[in-house]
């Protein structure tokens, strides 16, 4: 009876000890870039050693769900999902501080989703959910000078591929103020989002700097283009050239017409001369025949 009561007291003591233990994780979803390493936080509060506990990390809503298992003082990853092979670890020296966080290396787009951290002791267990969003940074934006605009500006095109999620495309001046531009064209393929945005820029200073910025919530990429004033001046020059080119063309047409007329006259003259000669010949023949008869 005494033993029973002692056990009961001991048991309820253990119960109350573990009852106020809690697993704590990140408050917001984690956002990381593909290729980077990421720590998925999960720890016991108040800090209690997890060395003797089971720590299980698994995916929600997928078939092959085991991400990492720590049990009986070692990693037990025989049943780990194939895609996580060699990319996961728990921090062994941190476990004694109640830190059951998971390190996930070389993040993939397919890693996006919800993860559960389940910590299990004989008398206590708790779990938390960690949500991961994987972003992909696309190619560096490329700026193309497409053409001169009729209004004296230059048409520029900014392009980039392979973004996830879709980035915002901004054209900025040297002060970082956004410039009015055409609507962004977006295209989605297996690589992610491709974006294009055109702008017409004008001559503001000696060396005009413009920036095309691709912006996600947490990351951005930028390409700069410098357009010397001379390039804008070339436009006026180019207009000058095309005007004179037109004049030359008109001149050529006039010359051609004149030449053609000349040519025609020449041909007519030749024909006339030939006819004359033929008539003369016939006359001579007639004369000869006449003499003969
Ligand atoms: C528990 O956390 C507190 C504060 O973070 C720290 O001072 C203490 O050393 C930790 N205890 C253990 C056992 O790690
Ligand atoms: C848990 O350990 C990892 C790796 O050392 C560390 O980055 C993280 O801050 C730790 N978390 C807590 C709550 O101590």
Coordinates of N, CA and C in Angstrom, one line a residue, residues 36-275:
X36 N 19.8 27.5 -50.1 CA 20.4 27.8 -48.8 C 20.1 26.7 -47.7
X37 N 20.8 26.8 -46.6 CA 20.5 26.0 -45.4 C 19.5 26.7 -44.6
X38 N 18.6 25.9 -43.9 CA 17.6 26.5 -43.0 C 17.5 25.7 -41.7
X39 N 17.4 26.5 -40.6 CA 17.1 25.8 -39.3 C 15.6 26.0 -39.0
X40 N 15.0 24.8 -38.7 CA 13.6 24.8 -38.4 C 13.5 24.8 -36.8
X41 N 13.2 25.9 -36.2 CA 13.2 25.9 -34.7 C 12.2 25.1 -34.0
X42 N 12.6 24.5 -33.0 CA 11.7 23.7 -32.1 C 12.4 23.4 -30.8
X43 N 11.9 24.0 -29.7 CA 12.5 23.7 -28.4 C 11.5 23.6 -27.3
X44 N 12.0 23.0 -26.2 CA 11.2 22.8 -25.0 C 11.4 24.0 -24.1
X45 N 10.2 24.5 -23.6 CA 10.2 25.5 -22.6 C 9.4 25.1 -21.4
X46 N 9.9 25.3 -20.2 CA 11.2 25.7 -19.8 C 12.2 24.7 -20.2
X47 N 13.5 25.1 -20.5 CA 14.4 24.3 -21.1 C 14.8 23.0 -20.3
X48 N 14.5 21.9 -20.9 CA 14.7 20.6 -20.3 C 15.4 19.7 -21.3
X49 N 16.3 18.9 -20.8 CA 17.1 18.1 -21.8 C 16.2 17.2 -22.6
X50 N 16.4 17.1 -23.9 CA 15.7 16.3 -24.8 C 16.5 15.1 -25.2
X51 N 17.7 14.9 -24.6 CA 18.7 13.9 -24.9 C 18.0 12.5 -24.8
X52 N 17.2 12.3 -23.8 CA 16.6 11.0 -23.6 C 15.2 10.8 -24.3
X53 N 14.8 11.9 -25.0 CA 13.5 11.8 -25.6 C 13.6 11.4 -27.1
X54 N 12.4 11.2 -27.6 CA 12.3 11.0 -29.1 C 12.0 12.3 -29.8
X55 N 12.8 12.6 -30.8 CA 12.5 13.8 -31.6 C 12.2 13.4 -33.0
X56 N 10.9 13.7 -33.4 CA 10.6 13.3 -34.8 C 10.1 14.5 -35.6
X57 N 10.7 14.6 -36.7 CA 10.3 15.7 -37.7 C 9.7 15.0 -38.9
X58 N 8.5 15.4 -39.2 CA 7.8 14.8 -40.4 C 7.0 15.8 -41.2
X59 N 6.7 15.5 -42.4 CA 5.9 16.4 -43.3 C 4.5 16.1 -43.1
X60 N 3.6 17.1 -43.2 CA 2.2 16.9 -43.2 C 1.7 16.9 -44.6
X61 N 0.6 16.1 -44.8 CA 0.0 16.0 -46.1 C 0.8 15.4 -47.3
X62 N 1.8 14.6 -46.9 CA 2.6 13.9 -48.0 C 2.7 12.4 -47.6
X63 N 2.9 11.5 -48.6 CA 2.9 10.1 -48.3 C 4.2 9.7 -47.6
X64 N 5.3 10.0 -48.2 CA 6.6 9.6 -47.7 C 7.0 10.7 -46.7
X65 N 6.6 10.6 -45.5 CA 6.6 11.9 -44.6 C 7.8 12.0 -43.7
X66 N 8.5 10.9 -43.4 CA 9.6 11.1 -42.3 C 10.8 11.9 -42.8
X67 N 11.0 13.0 -42.1 CA 12.1 13.9 -42.4 C 13.4 13.6 -41.6
X68 N 13.2 13.4 -40.3 CA 14.3 13.0 -39.4 C 13.8 12.4 -38.1
X69 N 14.5 11.4 -37.6 CA 14.1 10.7 -36.4 C 15.3 10.6 -35.5
X70 N 15.2 11.1 -34.3 CA 16.2 10.9 -33.2 C 15.5 10.1 -32.1
X71 N 16.1 8.9 -31.9 CA 15.5 8.0 -30.9 C 16.5 7.2 -30.2
X72 N 16.4 6.9 -29.0 CA 17.4 6.1 -28.2 C 18.8 6.6 -28.4
X73 N 18.9 7.9 -28.3 CA 20.2 8.6 -28.3 C 20.9 8.6 -29.7
X74 N 20.2 8.3 -30.7 CA 20.9 8.4 -32.0 C 19.9 8.7 -33.2
X75 N 20.4 9.0 -34.3 CA 19.6 9.3 -35.5 C 19.1 7.9 -36.0
X76 N 17.8 7.8 -36.3 CA 17.3 6.6 -36.9 C 16.6 6.9 -38.2
X77 N 17.4 7.0 -39.2 CA 16.8 7.5 -40.5 C 16.6 6.5 -41.6
X78 N 16.4 5.2 -41.1 CA 16.2 4.1 -42.1 C 15.0 4.4 -43.0
X79 N 14.0 5.0 -42.3 CA 12.7 5.2 -43.0 C 12.5 6.6 -43.5
X80 N 13.6 7.3 -43.5 CA 13.5 8.7 -44.0 C 13.1 8.8 -45.5
X81 N 12.3 9.8 -45.8 CA 11.9 10.0 -47.2 C 13.2 10.3 -48.0
X82 N 13.2 9.7 -49.2 CA 14.4 9.7 -50.1 C 14.9 11.2 -50.3
X83 N 14.0 12.1 -50.6 CA 14.4 13.4 -50.9 C 15.1 14.2 -49.8
X84 N 15.1 13.6 -48.6 CA 15.8 14.3 -47.4 C 17.1 13.6 -47.1
X85 N 17.4 12.5 -47.8 CA 18.7 11.8 -47.5 C 19.9 12.7 -47.5
X86 N 20.6 12.7 -46.3 CA 21.8 13.4 -46.2 C 21.7 14.9 -46.1
X87 N 20.4 15.4 -45.9 CA 20.2 16.8 -45.8 C 19.7 17.3 -44.5
X88 N 19.6 16.4 -43.5 CA 19.0 16.8 -42.3 C 19.9 16.4 -41.1
X89 N 19.8 17.2 -40.0 CA 20.5 16.9 -38.8 C 19.8 17.6 -37.6
X90 N 19.9 17.0 -36.4 CA 19.6 17.8 -35.2 C 20.9 18.1 -34.5
X91 N 20.8 19.2 -33.7 CA 22.0 19.7 -33.0 C 22.2 18.9 -31.7
X92 N 23.1 17.9 -31.8 CA 23.3 17.0 -30.6 C 23.6 17.7 -29.3
X93 N 24.5 18.7 -29.4 CA 24.9 19.4 -28.2 C 23.8 20.3 -27.7
X94 N 22.9 20.7 -28.6 CA 21.8 21.6 -28.2 C 20.6 20.8 -27.6
X95 N 20.6 19.5 -27.8 CA 19.5 18.7 -27.3 C 19.4 18.8 -25.8
X96 N 20.5 18.8 -25.1 CA 20.5 18.9 -23.7 C 20.0 20.2 -23.1
X97 N 19.9 21.2 -24.0 CA 19.3 22.5 -23.6 C 17.8 22.5 -24.0
X98 N 17.3 21.4 -24.5 CA 15.9 21.3 -24.9 C 15.7 21.8 -26.3
X99 N 16.8 21.9 -27.1 CA 16.7 22.5 -28.4 C 16.6 21.3 -29.5
X100 N 15.5 21.1 -30.0 CA 15.3 20.0 -31.0 C 15.1 20.5 -32.4
X101 N 15.7 21.7 -32.6 CA 15.7 22.3 -34.0 C 16.3 21.4 -35.0
X102 N 15.8 21.5 -36.3 CA 16.3 20.7 -37.4 C 17.0 21.6 -38.3
X103 N 18.2 21.1 -38.8 CA 18.9 21.8 -39.9 C 18.6 21.0 -41.2
X104 N 18.1 21.8 -42.1 CA 17.8 21.3 -43.5 C 18.7 22.0 -44.5
X105 N 19.6 21.2 -45.1 CA 20.6 21.8 -46.0 C 20.1 21.8 -47.5
X106 N 20.7 22.7 -48.2 CA 20.4 22.8 -49.7 C 19.0 22.7 -50.0
X107 N 18.3 23.7 -49.5 CA 16.8 23.8 -49.6 C 16.3 23.7 -51.1
X108 N 15.3 22.9 -51.3 CA 14.7 22.7 -52.6 C 13.3 23.2 -52.6
X109 N 12.8 23.5 -53.8 CA 11.4 24.0 -54.0 C 10.4 23.0 -53.4
X110 N 10.8 21.7 -53.6 CA 9.9 20.6 -53.1 C 9.8 20.6 -51.6
X111 N 10.7 21.3 -50.9 CA 10.7 21.3 -49.4 C 9.6 22.2 -48.8
X112 N 9.0 23.0 -49.7 CA 8.0 23.9 -49.2 C 6.8 23.1 -48.7
X113 N 6.3 23.6 -47.5 CA 5.1 22.9 -46.9 C 5.2 23.0 -45.4
X114 N 4.4 22.1 -44.8 CA 4.3 22.1 -43.4 C 5.0 20.9 -42.7
X115 N 5.7 21.2 -41.7 CA 6.5 20.2 -40.9 C 6.0 20.1 -39.5
X116 N 6.0 19.0 -39.0 CA 5.7 18.8 -37.5 C 6.9 18.4 -36.8
X117 N 7.1 19.0 -35.6 CA 8.2 18.6 -34.7 C 7.5 18.0 -33.5
X118 N 7.7 16.7 -33.4 CA 7.1 15.9 -32.3 C 8.1 15.5 -31.3
X119 N 8.0 15.9 -30.1 CA 8.9 15.5 -29.0 C 8.2 14.6 -28.0
X120 N 8.7 13.4 -27.8 CA 8.0 12.4 -27.0 C 8.8 11.9 -25.9
X121 N 8.3 12.0 -24.7 CA 9.0 11.4 -23.5 C 8.0 10.3 -23.0
X122 N 8.4 9.5 -22.1 CA 7.5 8.5 -21.6 C 6.3 9.1 -21.0
X123 N 6.4 10.2 -20.3 CA 5.3 10.7 -19.6 C 4.7 12.0 -20.3
X124 N 5.3 12.4 -21.4 CA 4.9 13.7 -22.0 C 5.2 13.7 -23.4
X125 N 4.3 14.4 -24.2 CA 4.6 14.6 -25.6 C 3.9 15.9 -26.1
X126 N 4.5 16.5 -27.0 CA 4.0 17.7 -27.6 C 4.4 17.9 -29.0
X127 N 3.7 18.7 -29.8 CA 4.2 18.9 -31.2 C 3.9 20.3 -31.6
X128 N 4.6 20.8 -32.5 CA 4.4 22.1 -33.1 C 4.5 22.0 -34.7
X129 N 3.9 23.0 -35.4 CA 4.0 22.9 -36.8 C 4.8 24.1 -37.3
X130 N 5.7 23.8 -38.2 CA 6.6 24.8 -38.8 C 6.2 24.9 -40.3
X131 N 5.9 26.1 -40.8 CA 5.6 26.3 -42.2 C 6.8 26.9 -42.9
X132 N 7.1 26.2 -44.1 CA 8.3 26.7 -44.8 C 7.8 27.2 -46.2
X133 N 8.3 28.3 -46.6 CA 8.0 28.8 -48.0 C 9.4 28.9 -48.7
X134 N 9.5 28.3 -49.8 CA 10.8 28.4 -50.5 C 10.7 29.3 -51.7
X135 N 11.5 30.3 -51.7 CA 11.5 31.3 -52.8 C 12.7 31.0 -53.8
X136 N 12.5 31.3 -55.0 CA 13.6 31.1 -56.0 C 13.9 32.5 -56.6
X137 N 15.2 32.8 -56.6 CA 15.6 34.0 -57.2 C 15.9 33.7 -58.7
X138 N 15.4 34.6 -59.5 CA 15.5 34.4 -61.0 C 16.9 34.9 -61.5
X139 N 16.9 34.9 -62.8 CA 18.2 35.4 -63.5 C 18.3 36.9 -63.3
X140 N 19.6 37.3 -63.4 CA 19.8 38.8 -63.2 C 19.1 39.5 -64.3
X141 N 18.4 40.6 -64.0 CA 17.7 41.3 -65.1 C 18.6 41.8 -66.2
X142 N 18.1 41.7 -67.4 CA 18.9 42.2 -68.6 C 18.1 43.3 -69.2
X143 N 18.8 44.4 -69.5 CA 18.2 45.6 -70.1 C 18.6 45.7 -71.5
X144 N 17.6 45.8 -72.4 CA 17.9 45.9 -73.9 C 17.4 47.3 -74.3
X145 N 18.3 48.0 -75.1 CA 17.9 49.3 -75.7 C 17.2 48.9 -77.0
X146 N 15.9 49.0 -77.0 CA 15.1 48.5 -78.2 C 15.1 49.4 -79.4
X147 N 14.8 50.7 -79.1 CA 14.7 51.7 -80.3 C 14.6 53.1 -79.8
X148 N 14.7 54.0 -80.7 CA 14.4 55.4 -80.4 C 12.9 55.6 -80.5
X149 N 12.4 56.4 -79.6 CA 11.0 56.7 -79.6 C 10.7 58.0 -80.4
X150 N 9.6 58.1 -81.0 CA 9.3 59.3 -81.8 C 9.3 60.6 -81.0
X151 N 9.1 60.4 -79.7 CA 9.0 61.6 -78.9 C 10.4 62.1 -78.4
X152 N 11.4 61.5 -78.8 CA 12.8 61.9 -78.4 C 13.3 61.1 -77.3
X153 N 12.7 60.0 -76.9 CA 13.2 59.2 -75.8 C 13.8 57.9 -76.4
X154 N 14.2 57.0 -75.4 CA 14.7 55.7 -75.8 C 13.9 54.6 -75.2
X155 N 13.5 53.6 -76.0 CA 12.7 52.5 -75.4 C 13.6 51.4 -74.9
X156 N 13.4 51.1 -73.6 CA 14.2 50.1 -72.9 C 13.3 49.0 -72.5
X157 N 13.9 47.8 -72.5 CA 13.2 46.6 -72.1 C 14.0 45.9 -71.0
X158 N 13.3 45.5 -69.9 CA 14.0 44.8 -68.8 C 13.3 43.4 -68.8
X159 N 14.2 42.4 -68.7 CA 13.7 41.0 -68.7 C 14.4 40.1 -67.7
X160 N 13.7 39.2 -67.1 CA 14.3 38.2 -66.2 C 13.5 36.9 -66.2
X161 N 14.1 35.8 -65.9 CA 13.4 34.5 -65.9 C 13.6 33.8 -64.5
X162 N 12.7 32.8 -64.3 CA 12.9 31.8 -63.2 C 12.7 32.3 -61.8
X163 N 11.6 33.1 -61.6 CA 11.3 33.6 -60.3 C 10.2 32.8 -59.6
X164 N 10.2 32.7 -58.3 CA 9.1 32.1 -57.5 C 9.1 32.8 -56.2
X165 N 8.1 33.4 -55.7 CA 6.9 33.8 -56.5 C 7.2 34.9 -57.5
X166 N 6.1 35.3 -58.1 CA 6.3 36.4 -59.1 C 6.8 37.7 -58.5
X167 N 7.9 38.2 -59.1 CA 8.5 39.4 -58.5 C 7.8 40.7 -59.1
X168 N 7.9 41.8 -58.4 CA 7.4 43.1 -58.9 C 8.6 43.7 -59.7
X169 N 8.3 44.2 -60.9 CA 9.3 44.8 -61.7 C 9.2 46.3 -61.7
X170 N 10.2 47.0 -61.2 CA 10.2 48.5 -61.1 C 11.3 49.1 -61.9
X171 N 11.0 50.2 -62.6 CA 12.0 51.1 -63.2 C 12.2 52.3 -62.3
X172 N 13.5 52.5 -62.0 CA 13.8 53.6 -61.1 C 14.8 54.6 -61.7
X173 N 14.7 55.8 -61.2 CA 15.8 56.8 -61.7 C 16.9 56.7 -60.7
X174 N 17.9 57.6 -60.9 CA 19.1 57.5 -60.0 C 18.9 57.8 -58.6
X175 N 17.8 58.5 -58.3 CA 17.4 58.8 -56.9 C 16.6 57.7 -56.3
X176 N 16.3 56.7 -57.1 CA 15.5 55.6 -56.5 C 14.0 55.8 -56.6
X177 N 13.6 56.9 -57.3 CA 12.1 57.1 -57.5 C 11.6 56.3 -58.6
X178 N 10.4 55.7 -58.5 CA 9.9 54.9 -59.5 C 9.5 55.7 -60.7
X179 N 9.7 55.2 -61.9 CA 9.3 55.9 -63.1 C 8.1 55.2 -63.8
X180 N 7.2 56.0 -64.4 CA 6.1 55.4 -65.1 C 6.6 54.5 -66.2
X181 N 6.0 53.3 -66.3 CA 6.4 52.4 -67.3 C 5.2 51.6 -67.8
X182 N 5.4 50.8 -68.9 CA 4.3 50.0 -69.4 C 4.0 48.9 -68.4
X183 N 2.9 48.2 -68.6 CA 2.5 47.2 -67.7 C 3.4 46.0 -67.8
X184 N 3.7 45.3 -66.7 CA 4.6 44.1 -66.7 C 3.9 43.0 -67.4
X185 N 4.7 42.3 -68.3 CA 4.2 41.1 -68.9 C 4.7 39.9 -68.1
X186 N 3.9 39.0 -67.7 CA 4.3 37.9 -66.9 C 3.9 36.6 -67.6
X187 N 4.9 35.6 -67.5 CA 4.7 34.3 -68.2 C 5.1 33.3 -67.2
X188 N 4.3 32.2 -67.0 CA 4.7 31.2 -66.1 C 5.0 29.9 -66.8
X189 N 6.2 29.3 -66.5 CA 6.6 28.0 -67.1 C 7.1 27.1 -66.0
X190 N 7.8 26.0 -66.4 CA 8.3 25.1 -65.3 C 9.4 25.7 -64.5
X191 N 10.1 26.7 -65.1 CA 11.2 27.3 -64.5 C 10.8 28.3 -63.4
X192 N 9.5 28.7 -63.5 CA 9.0 29.8 -62.6 C 8.4 30.9 -63.4
X193 N 8.4 32.1 -62.9 CA 7.8 33.2 -63.6 C 8.9 34.0 -64.4
X194 N 8.5 34.3 -65.6 CA 9.4 35.2 -66.5 C 8.6 36.5 -66.5
X195 N 9.4 37.6 -66.5 CA 8.8 38.9 -66.5 C 9.5 39.8 -67.5
X196 N 8.7 40.8 -68.1 CA 9.2 41.8 -69.0 C 8.5 43.1 -68.7
X197 N 9.3 44.2 -68.8 CA 8.6 45.5 -68.6 C 9.4 46.5 -69.4
X198 N 8.6 47.3 -70.2 CA 9.2 48.3 -71.1 C 9.0 49.7 -70.5
X199 N 9.9 50.6 -70.9 CA 9.8 52.0 -70.4 C 10.4 52.8 -71.5
X200 N 9.9 54.1 -71.6 CA 10.6 55.1 -72.5 C 11.2 56.1 -71.6
X201 N 12.5 56.3 -71.7 CA 13.3 57.2 -70.9 C 13.7 58.4 -71.7
X202 N 13.9 59.5 -71.0 CA 14.3 60.8 -71.6 C 15.6 61.3 -71.0
X203 N 16.1 62.3 -71.7 CA 17.4 62.8 -71.3 C 17.2 63.8 -70.1
X204 N 17.7 63.4 -69.0 CA 17.6 64.2 -67.8 C 18.9 64.9 -67.4
X205 N 20.0 64.2 -67.7 CA 21.3 64.8 -67.2 C 22.4 64.3 -68.1
X206 N 23.6 64.7 -67.8 CA 24.8 64.3 -68.7 C 24.9 62.8 -68.8
X207 N 24.8 62.1 -67.6 CA 24.8 60.6 -67.7 C 23.6 60.1 -67.0
X208 N 22.6 59.7 -67.8 CA 21.4 59.3 -67.3 C 21.5 57.8 -66.8
X209 N 21.1 57.6 -65.5 CA 21.2 56.3 -64.9 C 19.7 55.8 -64.7
X210 N 19.5 54.6 -65.1 CA 18.2 54.0 -64.9 C 18.4 52.6 -64.3
X211 N 17.5 52.2 -63.4 CA 17.6 50.9 -62.8 C 16.3 50.1 -63.0
X212 N 16.6 48.8 -63.3 CA 15.4 47.9 -63.3 C 15.6 47.0 -62.1
X213 N 14.6 47.0 -61.3 CA 14.6 46.3 -60.0 C 13.6 45.2 -60.0
X214 N 14.0 44.0 -59.7 CA 13.0 42.9 -59.5 C 12.9 42.6 -58.0
X215 N 11.7 42.7 -57.5 CA 11.6 42.7 -56.0 C 10.6 41.6 -55.6
X216 N 11.1 40.7 -54.7 CA 10.2 39.8 -54.0 C 10.0 40.4 -52.6
X217 N 9.2 39.7 -51.8 CA 9.0 40.3 -50.4 C 10.3 40.4 -49.7
X218 N 11.2 39.4 -49.8 CA 12.4 39.4 -49.0 C 13.7 39.6 -49.8
X219 N 13.6 39.6 -51.1 CA 14.8 39.7 -51.9 C 14.6 40.6 -53.1
X220 N 15.8 41.1 -53.6 CA 15.6 41.9 -54.8 C 16.9 41.8 -55.6
X221 N 16.8 42.1 -56.9 CA 17.9 42.1 -57.8 C 17.8 43.4 -58.7
X222 N 18.9 43.9 -59.1 CA 18.8 45.2 -59.8 C 19.9 45.2 -60.9
X223 N 19.5 45.8 -62.0 CA 20.5 46.1 -63.1 C 20.4 47.6 -63.5
X224 N 21.6 48.1 -63.7 CA 21.7 49.6 -64.0 C 22.0 49.8 -65.5
X225 N 21.5 50.8 -66.0 CA 21.9 51.2 -67.4 C 22.2 52.7 -67.4
X226 N 23.4 53.0 -68.0 CA 23.8 54.4 -68.1 C 23.7 54.8 -69.5
X227 N 22.9 55.9 -69.8 CA 22.8 56.3 -71.2 C 23.3 57.8 -71.2
X228 N 24.4 57.9 -71.9 CA 25.1 59.2 -72.1 C 24.2 60.1 -72.9
X229 N 24.3 61.4 -72.6 CA 23.5 62.4 -73.3 C 23.7 62.3 -74.8
X230 N 24.9 62.0 -75.2 CA 25.3 61.8 -76.7 C 24.3 60.9 -77.4
X231 N 23.9 59.8 -76.6 CA 23.1 58.8 -77.2 C 21.7 59.4 -77.6
X232 N 21.2 60.3 -76.7 CA 20.0 60.9 -76.9 C 20.1 61.9 -78.1
X233 N 21.3 62.6 -78.1 CA 21.6 63.5 -79.2 C 21.7 62.8 -80.6
X234 N 22.2 61.5 -80.5 CA 22.3 60.7 -81.7 C 20.9 60.5 -82.3
X235 N 19.9 60.6 -81.5 CA 18.5 60.5 -82.0 C 18.2 61.6 -82.9
X236 N 18.5 62.8 -82.5 CA 18.3 64.0 -83.4 C 19.1 63.8 -84.7
X237 N 20.3 63.3 -84.5 CA 21.2 63.1 -85.6 C 20.6 62.0 -86.5
X238 N 20.1 61.0 -85.9 CA 19.5 59.9 -86.6 C 18.3 60.4 -87.4
X239 N 17.5 61.3 -86.8 CA 16.4 61.9 -87.5 C 16.9 62.6 -88.7
X240 N 18.0 63.4 -88.5 CA 18.6 64.2 -89.5 C 19.0 63.3 -90.7
X241 N 19.7 62.2 -90.3 CA 20.1 61.2 -91.3 C 19.0 60.7 -92.1
X242 N 17.9 60.3 -91.4 CA 16.8 59.7 -92.2 C 16.1 60.7 -93.1
X243 N 16.1 62.0 -92.6 CA 15.5 63.0 -93.5 C 16.4 63.2 -94.7
X244 N 17.7 63.3 -94.6 CA 18.5 63.5 -95.7 C 18.5 62.2 -96.6
X245 N 18.4 61.1 -95.9 CA 18.4 59.8 -96.7 C 17.1 59.8 -97.6
X246 N 16.0 60.4 -97.1 CA 14.8 60.5 -97.8 C 15.0 61.4 -99.0
X247 N 15.7 62.5 -98.8 CA 16.0 63.5 -99.9 C 16.8 62.8 -100.9
X248 N 17.8 62.1 -100.5 CA 18.7 61.4 -101.5 C 17.8 60.5 -102.3
X249 N 17.0 59.7 -101.6 CA 16.2 58.8 -102.3 C 15.3 59.4 -103.3
X250 N 14.7 60.6 -102.9 CA 13.8 61.3 -103.8 C 14.7 61.8 -105.0
X251 N 15.9 62.3 -104.7 CA 16.8 62.7 -105.8 C 17.1 61.6 -106.7
X252 N 17.3 60.4 -106.2 CA 17.6 59.2 -107.0 C 16.5 58.9 -108.0
X253 N 15.3 59.0 -107.4 CA 14.1 58.7 -108.2 C 14.0 59.7 -109.4
X254 N 14.2 61.0 -109.1 CA 14.2 62.0 -110.1 C 15.2 61.7 -111.2
X255 N 16.4 61.4 -110.7 CA 17.5 61.1 -111.7 C 17.1 59.9 -112.5
X256 N 16.6 58.9 -111.9 CA 16.2 57.7 -112.6 C 15.2 58.0 -113.7
X257 N 14.2 58.9 -113.3 CA 13.2 59.2 -114.3 C 13.8 59.9 -115.5
X258 N 14.7 60.9 -115.2 CA 15.4 61.6 -116.2 C 16.1 60.7 -117.1
X259 N 16.9 59.8 -116.5 CA 17.7 58.8 -117.2 C 16.8 58.0 -118.1
X260 N 15.7 57.5 -117.5 CA 14.8 56.6 -118.3 C 14.3 57.4 -119.5
X261 N 13.9 58.6 -119.3 CA 13.4 59.4 -120.4 C 14.4 59.5 -121.5
X262 N 15.6 59.8 -121.0 CA 16.7 60.0 -122.0 C 16.9 58.7 -122.8
X263 N 16.9 57.6 -122.1 CA 17.1 56.3 -122.6 C 16.0 56.1 -123.7
X264 N 14.8 56.4 -123.3 CA 13.7 56.1 -124.2 C 13.8 56.9 -125.5
X265 N 14.2 58.2 -125.3 CA 14.4 59.0 -126.4 C 15.5 58.4 -127.4
X266 N 16.5 58.0 -126.7 CA 17.6 57.4 -127.5 C 17.1 56.2 -128.3
X267 N 16.3 55.3 -127.7 CA 15.8 54.1 -128.3 C 14.9 54.6 -129.5
X268 N 14.1 55.6 -129.3 CA 13.2 56.1 -130.3 C 14.0 56.6 -131.5
X269 N 15.1 57.3 -131.1 CA 15.9 57.9 -132.2 C 16.5 56.8 -133.0
X270 N 17.1 55.8 -132.3 CA 17.7 54.7 -133.0 C 16.7 54.0 -133.9
X271 N 15.5 53.8 -133.4 CA 14.5 53.2 -134.2 C 14.2 54.0 -135.5
X272 N 14.1 55.3 -135.2 CA 13.8 56.2 -136.3 C 14.9 56.1 -137.4
X273 N 16.2 56.2 -136.9 CA 17.3 56.1 -137.8 C 17.3 54.8 -138.6
X274 N 17.0 53.7 -137.9 CA 16.9 52.4 -138.6 C 15.9 52.4 -139.7
X275 N 14.7 53.0 -139.3 CA 13.6 53.0 -140.2 C 14.0 53.8 -141.5

